[in-house]
Amino acid sequence: MKSIPDLCDLYPDLVQALEPMFSNYGGRERFGGEIVTVKCFEDNSLVKQLVETDGYGRVMVVDAGGSIRRACLGDMLAEKASANGWSGLVIYGCIRDVDEVMATDIGVQALGVHPIKTDKKGIGETQVNVTFAGVTFVPGDYLYADNNGIIVSAKALN
């Protein structure tokens, strides 16, 4: 995968860049793929369900409402996502178990880190449009990320 700046230069009319508020916490510095969305707030039940499915070529975009009070992803879910072929996760919220997540072959970008896990009440939605960081994420569109930033496109980019 080309760098995010290169993709922006090559496809200026096809990409939207997220506002710069995310940090890279995964073991994979560059990742990209088809978007699968989760909308939840301080409840990662649906994230847990999705990481257990075949994620090949896909990126999970989690709208956790920007919560910095709970962690929506930890080491066990990151390991499960990696084992099931997910390219990465972008979380509009926090993660935990940072050292373990950084050692896992998965891309993870999030707002920050918090040691307390979320509740599991089964509340949330999947495969709905979500909006944060100045961009609307549509299931089936594409997301690309590296240490330079995150972009989305309605079309796959090379």
PDB file of C-alpha atoms in Angstrom:
ATOM      1  CA  MET A   1       0.000   0.000   0.000  1.00  0.00           C
ATOM      2  CA  LYS A   2       1.242   3.472  -0.868  1.00  0.00           C
ATOM      3  CA  SER A   3       1.601   6.072   1.882  1.00  0.00           C
ATOM      4  CA  ILE A   4      -1.394   8.240   2.749  1.00  0.00           C
ATOM      5  CA  PRO A   5       0.292  11.395   1.364  1.00  0.00           C
ATOM      6  CA  ASP A   6       0.980   9.545  -1.906  1.00  0.00           C
ATOM      7  CA  LEU A   7      -2.644   8.394  -2.136  1.00  0.00           C
ATOM      8  CA  CYS A   8      -3.822  11.962  -1.472  1.00  0.00           C
ATOM      9  CA  ASP A   9      -1.542  13.245  -4.247  1.00  0.00           C
ATOM     10  CA  LEU A  10      -2.617  10.555  -6.707  1.00  0.00           C
ATOM     11  CA  TYR A  11      -6.362  10.739  -5.993  1.00  0.00           C
ATOM     12  CA  PRO A  12      -7.148  14.261  -4.725  1.00  0.00           C
ATOM     13  CA  ASP A  13     -10.745  14.129  -5.968  1.00  0.00           C
ATOM     14  CA  LEU A  14     -11.466  10.679  -4.500  1.00  0.00           C
ATOM     15  CA  VAL A  15     -10.288  10.989  -0.900  1.00  0.00           C
ATOM     16  CA  GLN A  16     -11.428  12.693   2.276  1.00  0.00           C
ATOM     17  CA  ALA A  17      -8.987  13.049   5.157  1.00  0.00           C
ATOM     18  CA  LEU A  18     -10.044  12.665   8.765  1.00  0.00           C
ATOM     19  CA  GLU A  19      -9.282  15.474  11.183  1.00  0.00           C
ATOM     20  CA  PRO A  20      -5.957  14.684  12.916  1.00  0.00           C
ATOM     21  CA  MET A  21      -7.027  13.330  16.290  1.00  0.00           C
ATOM     22  CA  PHE A  22      -6.007   9.676  16.120  1.00  0.00           C
ATOM     23  CA  SER A  23      -2.878   7.870  17.275  1.00  0.00           C
ATOM     24  CA  ASN A  24      -1.520   4.607  15.912  1.00  0.00           C
ATOM     25  CA  TYR A  25      -1.493   1.820  18.515  1.00  0.00           C
ATOM     26  CA  GLY A  26      -1.406  -1.316  16.371  1.00  0.00           C
ATOM     27  CA  GLY A  27       1.444  -3.544  15.330  1.00  0.00           C
ATOM     28  CA  ARG A  28       0.667  -2.760  11.694  1.00  0.00           C
ATOM     29  CA  GLU A  29       1.573   0.836  10.793  1.00  0.00           C
ATOM     30  CA  ARG A  30      -0.236   0.834   7.424  1.00  0.00           C
ATOM     31  CA  PHE A  31      -3.594  -0.732   6.793  1.00  0.00           C
ATOM     32  CA  GLY A  32      -6.603  -0.377   4.565  1.00  0.00           C
ATOM     33  CA  GLY A  33      -9.678  -2.074   3.229  1.00  0.00           C
ATOM     34  CA  GLU A  34     -13.421  -2.116   2.899  1.00  0.00           C
ATOM     35  CA  ILE A  35     -15.274  -0.367   5.720  1.00  0.00           C
ATOM     36  CA  VAL A  36     -17.509  -2.221   8.187  1.00  0.00           C
ATOM     37  CA  THR A  37     -19.110   0.099  10.741  1.00  0.00           C
ATOM     38  CA  VAL A  38     -20.103  -0.236  14.386  1.00  0.00           C
ATOM     39  CA  LYS A  39     -21.956   2.437  16.333  1.00  0.00           C
ATOM     40  CA  CYS A  40     -21.813   1.938  20.085  1.00  0.00           C
ATOM     41  CA  PHE A  41     -21.249   3.890  23.291  1.00  0.00           C
ATOM     42  CA  GLU A  42     -19.265   2.397  26.167  1.00  0.00           C
ATOM     43  CA  ASP A  43     -20.427  -1.085  25.076  1.00  0.00           C
ATOM     44  CA  ASN A  44     -18.155  -3.150  22.829  1.00  0.00           C
ATOM     45  CA  SER A  45     -20.466  -6.178  22.436  1.00  0.00           C
ATOM     46  CA  LEU A  46     -20.767  -5.685  18.679  1.00  0.00           C
ATOM     47  CA  VAL A  47     -17.015  -5.140  18.285  1.00  0.00           C
ATOM     48  CA  LYS A  48     -16.507  -8.485  20.062  1.00  0.00           C
ATOM     49  CA  GLN A  49     -19.006 -10.180  17.721  1.00  0.00           C
ATOM     50  CA  LEU A  50     -17.432  -8.736  14.561  1.00  0.00           C
ATOM     51  CA  VAL A  51     -13.793  -9.574  15.395  1.00  0.00           C
ATOM     52  CA  GLU A  52     -14.909 -13.206  15.573  1.00  0.00           C
ATOM     53  CA  THR A  53     -15.972 -13.108  11.889  1.00  0.00           C
ATOM     54  CA  ASP A  54     -13.865 -13.297   8.733  1.00  0.00           C
ATOM     55  CA  GLY A  55     -12.371  -9.845   8.338  1.00  0.00           C
ATOM     56  CA  TYR A  56     -10.154 -10.423   5.296  1.00  0.00           C
ATOM     57  CA  GLY A  57      -9.671  -7.156   3.422  1.00  0.00           C
ATOM     58  CA  ARG A  58     -11.853  -5.168   5.791  1.00  0.00           C
ATOM     59  CA  VAL A  59     -11.414  -2.365   8.307  1.00  0.00           C
ATOM     60  CA  MET A  60     -13.733  -1.939  11.280  1.00  0.00           C
ATOM     61  CA  VAL A  61     -14.723   1.667  11.915  1.00  0.00           C
ATOM     62  CA  VAL A  62     -16.069   2.017  15.454  1.00  0.00           C
ATOM     63  CA  ASP A  63     -18.032   5.113  16.406  1.00  0.00           C
ATOM     64  CA  ALA A  64     -17.749   4.858  20.180  1.00  0.00           C
ATOM     65  CA  GLY A  65     -19.146   8.356  20.564  1.00  0.00           C
ATOM     66  CA  GLY A  66     -15.701   9.779  21.280  1.00  0.00           C
ATOM     67  CA  SER A  67     -15.864   8.346  24.794  1.00  0.00           C
ATOM     68  CA  ILE A  68     -12.640   8.665  26.723  1.00  0.00           C
ATOM     69  CA  ARG A  69     -14.144   6.974  29.801  1.00  0.00           C
ATOM     70  CA  ARG A  70     -13.955   3.334  28.630  1.00  0.00           C
ATOM     71  CA  ALA A  71     -11.786   1.203  26.337  1.00  0.00           C
ATOM     72  CA  CYS A  72     -13.588  -0.306  23.354  1.00  0.00           C
ATOM     73  CA  LEU A  73     -10.723  -2.650  22.385  1.00  0.00           C
ATOM     74  CA  GLY A  74      -8.151  -4.607  24.337  1.00  0.00           C
ATOM     75  CA  ASP A  75      -5.527  -7.255  23.690  1.00  0.00           C
ATOM     76  CA  MET A  76      -7.887 -10.228  23.424  1.00  0.00           C
ATOM     77  CA  LEU A  77     -10.153  -8.600  20.837  1.00  0.00           C
ATOM     78  CA  ALA A  78      -7.155  -7.273  18.878  1.00  0.00           C
ATOM     79  CA  GLU A  79      -5.656 -10.782  18.796  1.00  0.00           C
ATOM     80  CA  LYS A  80      -8.983 -12.259  17.659  1.00  0.00           C
ATOM     81  CA  ALA A  81      -9.310  -9.606  14.908  1.00  0.00           C
ATOM     82  CA  SER A  82      -5.770 -10.332  13.715  1.00  0.00           C
ATOM     83  CA  ALA A  83      -6.366 -14.092  13.712  1.00  0.00           C
ATOM     84  CA  ASN A  84      -9.517 -13.592  11.639  1.00  0.00           C
ATOM     85  CA  GLY A  85      -7.780 -11.467   9.012  1.00  0.00           C
ATOM     86  CA  TRP A  86      -9.035  -7.975   9.830  1.00  0.00           C
ATOM     87  CA  SER A  87      -6.741  -5.348   8.349  1.00  0.00           C
ATOM     88  CA  GLY A  88      -7.370  -2.860  11.140  1.00  0.00           C
ATOM     89  CA  LEU A  89      -9.712  -0.855  13.333  1.00  0.00           C
ATOM     90  CA  VAL A  90     -10.302   2.876  13.633  1.00  0.00           C
ATOM     91  CA  ILE A  91     -11.917   3.655  16.964  1.00  0.00           C
ATOM     92  CA  TYR A  92     -13.520   6.986  17.794  1.00  0.00           C
ATOM     93  CA  GLY A  93     -12.852   6.195  21.434  1.00  0.00           C
ATOM     94  CA  CYS A  94     -10.177   4.503  23.540  1.00  0.00           C
ATOM     95  CA  ILE A  95      -8.331   1.199  23.711  1.00  0.00           C
ATOM     96  CA  ARG A  96      -6.393  -0.548  26.483  1.00  0.00           C
ATOM     97  CA  ASP A  97      -3.617  -3.158  26.807  1.00  0.00           C
ATOM     98  CA  VAL A  98      -1.494  -0.930  24.572  1.00  0.00           C
ATOM     99  CA  ASP A  99       1.756  -2.899  24.806  1.00  0.00           C
ATOM    100  CA  GLU A 100       0.009  -6.121  23.794  1.00  0.00           C
ATOM    101  CA  VAL A 101      -1.973  -4.419  21.004  1.00  0.00           C
ATOM    102  CA  MET A 102       1.242  -2.893  19.635  1.00  0.00           C
ATOM    103  CA  ALA A 103       2.719  -6.404  19.457  1.00  0.00           C
ATOM    104  CA  THR A 104      -0.277  -7.733  17.494  1.00  0.00           C
ATOM    105  CA  ASP A 105      -0.340  -7.841  13.679  1.00  0.00           C
ATOM    106  CA  ILE A 106      -3.312  -5.511  13.279  1.00  0.00           C
ATOM    107  CA  GLY A 107      -3.736  -1.829  12.500  1.00  0.00           C
ATOM    108  CA  VAL A 108      -5.342   0.153  15.318  1.00  0.00           C
ATOM    109  CA  GLN A 109      -5.939   3.889  15.417  1.00  0.00           C
ATOM    110  CA  ALA A 110      -7.836   5.412  18.336  1.00  0.00           C
ATOM    111  CA  LEU A 111      -8.276   8.642  20.283  1.00  0.00           C
ATOM    112  CA  GLY A 112      -6.400   7.458  23.344  1.00  0.00           C
ATOM    113  CA  VAL A 113      -5.942   4.889  26.058  1.00  0.00           C
ATOM    114  CA  HIS A 114      -8.063   4.083  29.114  1.00  0.00           C
ATOM    115  CA  PRO A 115      -7.630   1.104  31.465  1.00  0.00           C
ATOM    116  CA  ILE A 116     -11.335   0.402  32.157  1.00  0.00           C
ATOM    117  CA  LYS A 117     -13.238  -1.898  29.783  1.00  0.00           C
ATOM    118  CA  THR A 118     -16.705  -1.190  28.446  1.00  0.00           C
ATOM    119  CA  ASP A 119     -19.940  -2.790  29.536  1.00  0.00           C
ATOM    120  CA  LYS A 120     -21.415  -5.608  27.458  1.00  0.00           C
ATOM    121  CA  LYS A 121     -25.134  -4.990  27.136  1.00  0.00           C
ATOM    122  CA  GLY A 122     -25.484  -5.789  23.443  1.00  0.00           C
ATOM    123  CA  ILE A 123     -26.373  -2.196  22.603  1.00  0.00           C
ATOM    124  CA  GLY A 124     -25.379  -0.676  19.279  1.00  0.00           C
ATOM    125  CA  GLU A 125     -25.727  -0.955  15.509  1.00  0.00           C
ATOM    126  CA  THR A 126     -23.647  -2.335  12.671  1.00  0.00           C
ATOM    127  CA  GLN A 127     -23.412  -1.415   9.002  1.00  0.00           C
ATOM    128  CA  VAL A 128     -24.907   2.067   9.427  1.00  0.00           C
ATOM    129  CA  ASN A 129     -23.369   5.336   8.262  1.00  0.00           C
ATOM    130  CA  VAL A 130     -21.370   6.969  11.059  1.00  0.00           C
ATOM    131  CA  THR A 131     -19.844  10.431  11.164  1.00  0.00           C
ATOM    132  CA  PHE A 132     -16.857  11.697  13.145  1.00  0.00           C
ATOM    133  CA  ALA A 133     -13.588  13.550  12.527  1.00  0.00           C
ATOM    134  CA  GLY A 134     -15.260  15.509   9.716  1.00  0.00           C
ATOM    135  CA  VAL A 135     -16.033  12.427   7.583  1.00  0.00           C
ATOM    136  CA  THR A 136     -19.056  10.176   7.071  1.00  0.00           C
ATOM    137  CA  PHE A 137     -18.122   6.489   6.873  1.00  0.00           C
ATOM    138  CA  VAL A 138     -20.320   4.419   4.585  1.00  0.00           C
ATOM    139  CA  PRO A 139     -20.228   0.620   4.839  1.00  0.00           C
ATOM    140  CA  GLY A 140     -18.615  -0.722   1.672  1.00  0.00           C
ATOM    141  CA  ASP A 141     -16.447   2.363   1.093  1.00  0.00           C
ATOM    142  CA  TYR A 142     -12.683   2.134   1.708  1.00  0.00           C
ATOM    143  CA  LEU A 143     -10.392   3.391   4.454  1.00  0.00           C
ATOM    144  CA  TYR A 144      -6.596   3.714   4.405  1.00  0.00           C
ATOM    145  CA  ALA A 145      -4.405   4.631   7.373  1.00  0.00           C
ATOM    146  CA  ASP A 146      -0.780   5.095   8.320  1.00  0.00           C
ATOM    147  CA  ASN A 147       1.219   7.353  10.632  1.00  0.00           C
ATOM    148  CA  ASN A 148       0.450  10.335   8.365  1.00  0.00           C
ATOM    149  CA  GLY A 149      -3.306  10.122   8.803  1.00  0.00           C
ATOM    150  CA  ILE A 150      -6.501   8.388   7.745  1.00  0.00           C
ATOM    151  CA  ILE A 151      -8.427   8.795   4.494  1.00  0.00           C
ATOM    152  CA  VAL A 152     -11.642   7.381   3.071  1.00  0.00           C
ATOM    153  CA  SER A 153     -12.758   6.847  -0.516  1.00  0.00           C
ATOM    154  CA  ALA A 154     -15.864   5.486  -2.211  1.00  0.00           C
ATOM    155  CA  LYS A 155     -13.526   3.503  -4.487  1.00  0.00           C
ATOM    156  CA  ALA A 156     -10.648   1.143  -3.797  1.00  0.00           C
ATOM    157  CA  LEU A 157      -7.250   2.830  -4.293  1.00  0.00           C
ATOM    158  CA  ASN A 158      -3.953   1.195  -5.235  1.00  0.00           C
TER     159      ASN A 158
END
